[in-house]
Amino acid sequence: MGMTISEKILAAHAGLDRVVPGEIVNAKLDLVLANDVTGPVAIQEFAKLGIHSVFDKEKVAMVPDHFTPNKDIASAEQSKILRNFAKEQNLKYYWEAGRVGIEHCLLPEQGVVLPGDLIIGADSHTCTYGALGAFATGVGSTDCAAGMATGEAWFRVPESLKFVFNGSKFQPWVGGKDLILYIIGKIGVDGARYKAMEFTGEGIKNLSMDNRLTMCNMAIEAGAKAGIIEPDEITLEYVKTRAQRDFSVYISDPDASYEKVFEFNTIDIPLQVAFPHLPENTKSVDEASGIKVDQVVIGSCTNGRLEDLKITAEILKGKKVHPEIRCLIFPGTRDIYLEALRRGWIETMIEAGASVSTPTCGPCLGGHMGILAKGERALSTTNRNFVGRMGHPQSEVYLCNPAVAAASAVRGEIVHPREVVNHG
Amino acid sequence: MGKAWKFGHDIDTDVIIPARYLNRFEPEFLADHCMEDADVSFAKEVQAGDIIVGGKNFGCGSSREHAPIAIKAAKVKAVIAESYARIFYRNALNIGMPILECPEAVAGIENGDQVDVELITGQIKNLTKGTTFQARPFPSFMQDLIKAGGLISYVKENRKNA
Ligand code: SF4
């Protein structure tokens, strides 16, 4: 029997001809990453190993993105630990404010992660890189420390779930965010626990890389170990100018085995809104219509990429953010920010009355730059709407795509974008 | 032996230790805010030896190891849940925080019951109700990890032998 793309990547990195789900393998890593929250703990654990240098200074990335530019003294101390470690170890991949971006936007953009890679990251959204055809999974700080020391990690080979999107047509403004929210709404926040989610079909073939990154980003919100998409022309076009090393393209065998196959017609999927306090509480935007919000957040490792900013600017063009709304926009990286600036989109946003920030995780995790007060409600393009995620435990977060977010910022309540775009 | 603190399904790492405290990572500091967004009284009242009981998918969400660290530093003896989110499960084992999977025990324990856990055998006793449950055994590789005292000791051990 054949193997899935995930099984092939794990087998290749474990030096085996084949692996089967359930098997535990020890495998070689192409990249280990951490951020300013998980990194300091990993560095502390690394020190306990009594090993003086990381396994490969070109295969460890430290990304200070969560509380940076540092929000207070305590977070500045954490960043300092990361900075000192990066310097001591002479790491190739470390960036300071002004050049740094949100890790899961930055690493694909800079060609640090590539198709066929096996990656662990001390951040749950490490699964984002599956969009490039890599097997990438989130771990904690101790696994990260062991990975930095040995260049290896143990993996239980996951069962794969296949999600087939039939048809190349989408409803207007529907993007990767809606497809993944729709799936999570169907299978629940533990519907893919421990599994690899493989996204395929004509709908995915017609999806841009930015949208694919959004989809794989939220695989963890269904409890998955990884989200993954086979590389195709769109992938190769994306990595062509970015890759600075060799990479391998793996695709699933036609007779690979899946624990379950789900099929959807792409055209049937409407714009989605996830209600508090779980990403599985999805409804169509029409069912959410009229809910008043205090703050709209556009950005994050889910929807902080160029296409997301393009849609946002298109909707905000010539309009004003509702007087009672704070609309906060966080470009994912410096390059995204700069390109949006050159194309005039940042000007459009600021003229509309939005606040545009330097790249940071900021409010996504309730870190800084837009925390909610008691009783406040946000509509956000981020990935989690848990209790207290963006501030006070009695605040609320609704999740959606950038088109819905931008239109709702104009209207002052959740609205289908067609209402704002047609009626000015 | 200790008191059972019972929580619901999908207890995420954001409520176990909210991000507003992630600008620090000292275990005692994290323990002071453990479970804060699920139950503000927990960190104040929890006693050494108490047990956390959760539903399905305990520890979902962020990869922050701060979550099991906070629970361990709050001197909770063990977590018993119907099932665990993958990263939390791995993190807890890696740092030596005992976690047990046992849907029957979750169903048979009420908030405030006196519960004891035998970590080696996985036997769970509800002393209030006089019932006993058996948790699922760990896969053999994980038993090795636990025996070694967590991942860091395991890696050290293996490097010595290599
Ligand atoms: S943007 Fe949000 S979800 Fe993404 S890495 Fe930052 S905190 Fe995590």
XYZ file of C-alpha atoms and ligand atoms in Angstrom, chain A residues 35 65-66 102-105 123-126 128 217 221 299-303 360-367 382-384 389, chain B residues 62 64, ligand 1:
41
model
C 9.565 32.714 19.960
C 7.201 38.377 17.757
C 4.768 37.935 20.653
C 5.094 37.107 12.905
C 6.991 33.813 12.770
C 4.520 31.918 10.582
C 4.332 34.740 8.065
C 4.457 27.433 18.842
C 1.256 25.595 18.107
C 0.752 27.302 14.735
C 3.944 25.784 13.358
C 1.177 26.622 8.998
C -2.402 27.565 10.148
C -7.720 24.442 15.966
C -3.707 40.507 10.897
C -1.930 37.629 12.703
C -0.262 34.489 11.402
C -3.675 33.483 10.052
C -4.617 36.543 7.992
C 3.655 41.832 16.025
C 1.357 39.183 17.492
C 0.008 42.004 19.657
C -3.673 41.562 20.508
C -4.026 38.108 18.902
C -3.037 36.452 22.170
C -4.136 39.291 24.419
C -0.514 40.369 24.643
C -7.003 35.657 14.149
C -7.400 31.966 14.951
C -8.617 31.596 18.538
C -7.929 35.274 24.599
C -1.313 27.050 22.460
C 2.907 27.031 25.925
S -0.250 35.814 15.586
Fe -1.371 34.907 17.289
S -1.610 32.766 16.822
Fe -0.059 33.594 15.457
S 1.896 33.154 16.455
Fe 1.246 35.201 17.096
S 0.090 34.881 18.994
Fe 0.254 32.905 17.989
